[in-house]
């Protein structure tokens, strides 16, 4: 028997709200979202912003206070988890340590009462599909992190989901493995063509993985878009600060965000004119980062909360004109590099 080719589904969320207890703020506050079929979507935001609650409502592991969840236009809001066409992959893969890879993958079929021959055949097909056929008899402890992730993927796929839900699957891994595993997740998503919804608090991880990033804050969606669009056109001060790599600056018209690698910096004494966008600052930190140097600065004429800014200088530019802690400088930027920000909720 051939492993079934999964059919991806679009996910639509309409006015979705979750309130854990009456009188408390909504953990998820009337959000609307459409996730394209076959795309990699990352829900991104700080701890407590409602990412896992959203994912668990899609999975059917958490009841909905109000609103709807649709899979390819089918309303699944009140269906049991197993009938939705979704599957979940958990943090650190959560494999059963005492079971072989094969039995891990076949586990949910066993629970459903599928006979041994059929469930082993289907599990073997899936393990072969994720290039793990030759290691089917190994236990998780005898597999590398990457191999364990493939077993966890096969285990999630055995229920033939149309949408795979992943809640911080990489966050317990060491940094090297995390970067390898995310590249592998991305490859499998493209290869399988399934819809992936991946929750993370890491903007770097979301940018590396996502076709579409959904930035959340306090139960609300702040911005939705491809990573480059979100990074280059942050919609709000929250998004600019959370994505990092930006300075939020007060200008007469309000607040703007400027990427820290788009800032211009000159010594205070330099005759060079920075035009109208010029601010006096003092260097507070110099961090060598390899391909670039990150300068921390304090603006001379800013309120304490808005004082700290950063400038990313290419290594060659820094070597040509090094800056030291305590040096006074002037900062500038081109109007074309300034993004006007909406005030965050
Ligand atoms: P995230 O995954 O973004 O860190 P969560 O969705 O887990 O955020 O939590 C969102 C909010 O809901 C938080 O304020 C959290 O404390 C609250 N919360 C989460 N789970 C529960 C629960 N089972 N009961 C009550 N409150 C919860
Ligand atoms: Mg969470």
PDB file of C-alpha atoms and ligand atoms in Angstrom, residues 51-52 167-168 199, ligand 2:
ATOM      1  CA  UNK A  51      -0.466  31.871  20.420  1.00  0.00           C
ATOM      2  CA  UNK A  52      -0.935  28.470  22.062  1.00  0.00           C
ATOM      3  CA  UNK A 167       3.604  24.404  19.275  1.00  0.00           C
ATOM      4  CA  UNK A 168       7.184  25.601  19.875  1.00  0.00           C
ATOM      5  CA  UNK A 199       3.813  28.749  17.103  1.00  0.00           C
TER       6      UNK A 199
HETATM    7 MG1  LIG B   2       2.524  28.980  24.214  1.00  0.00          MG
END
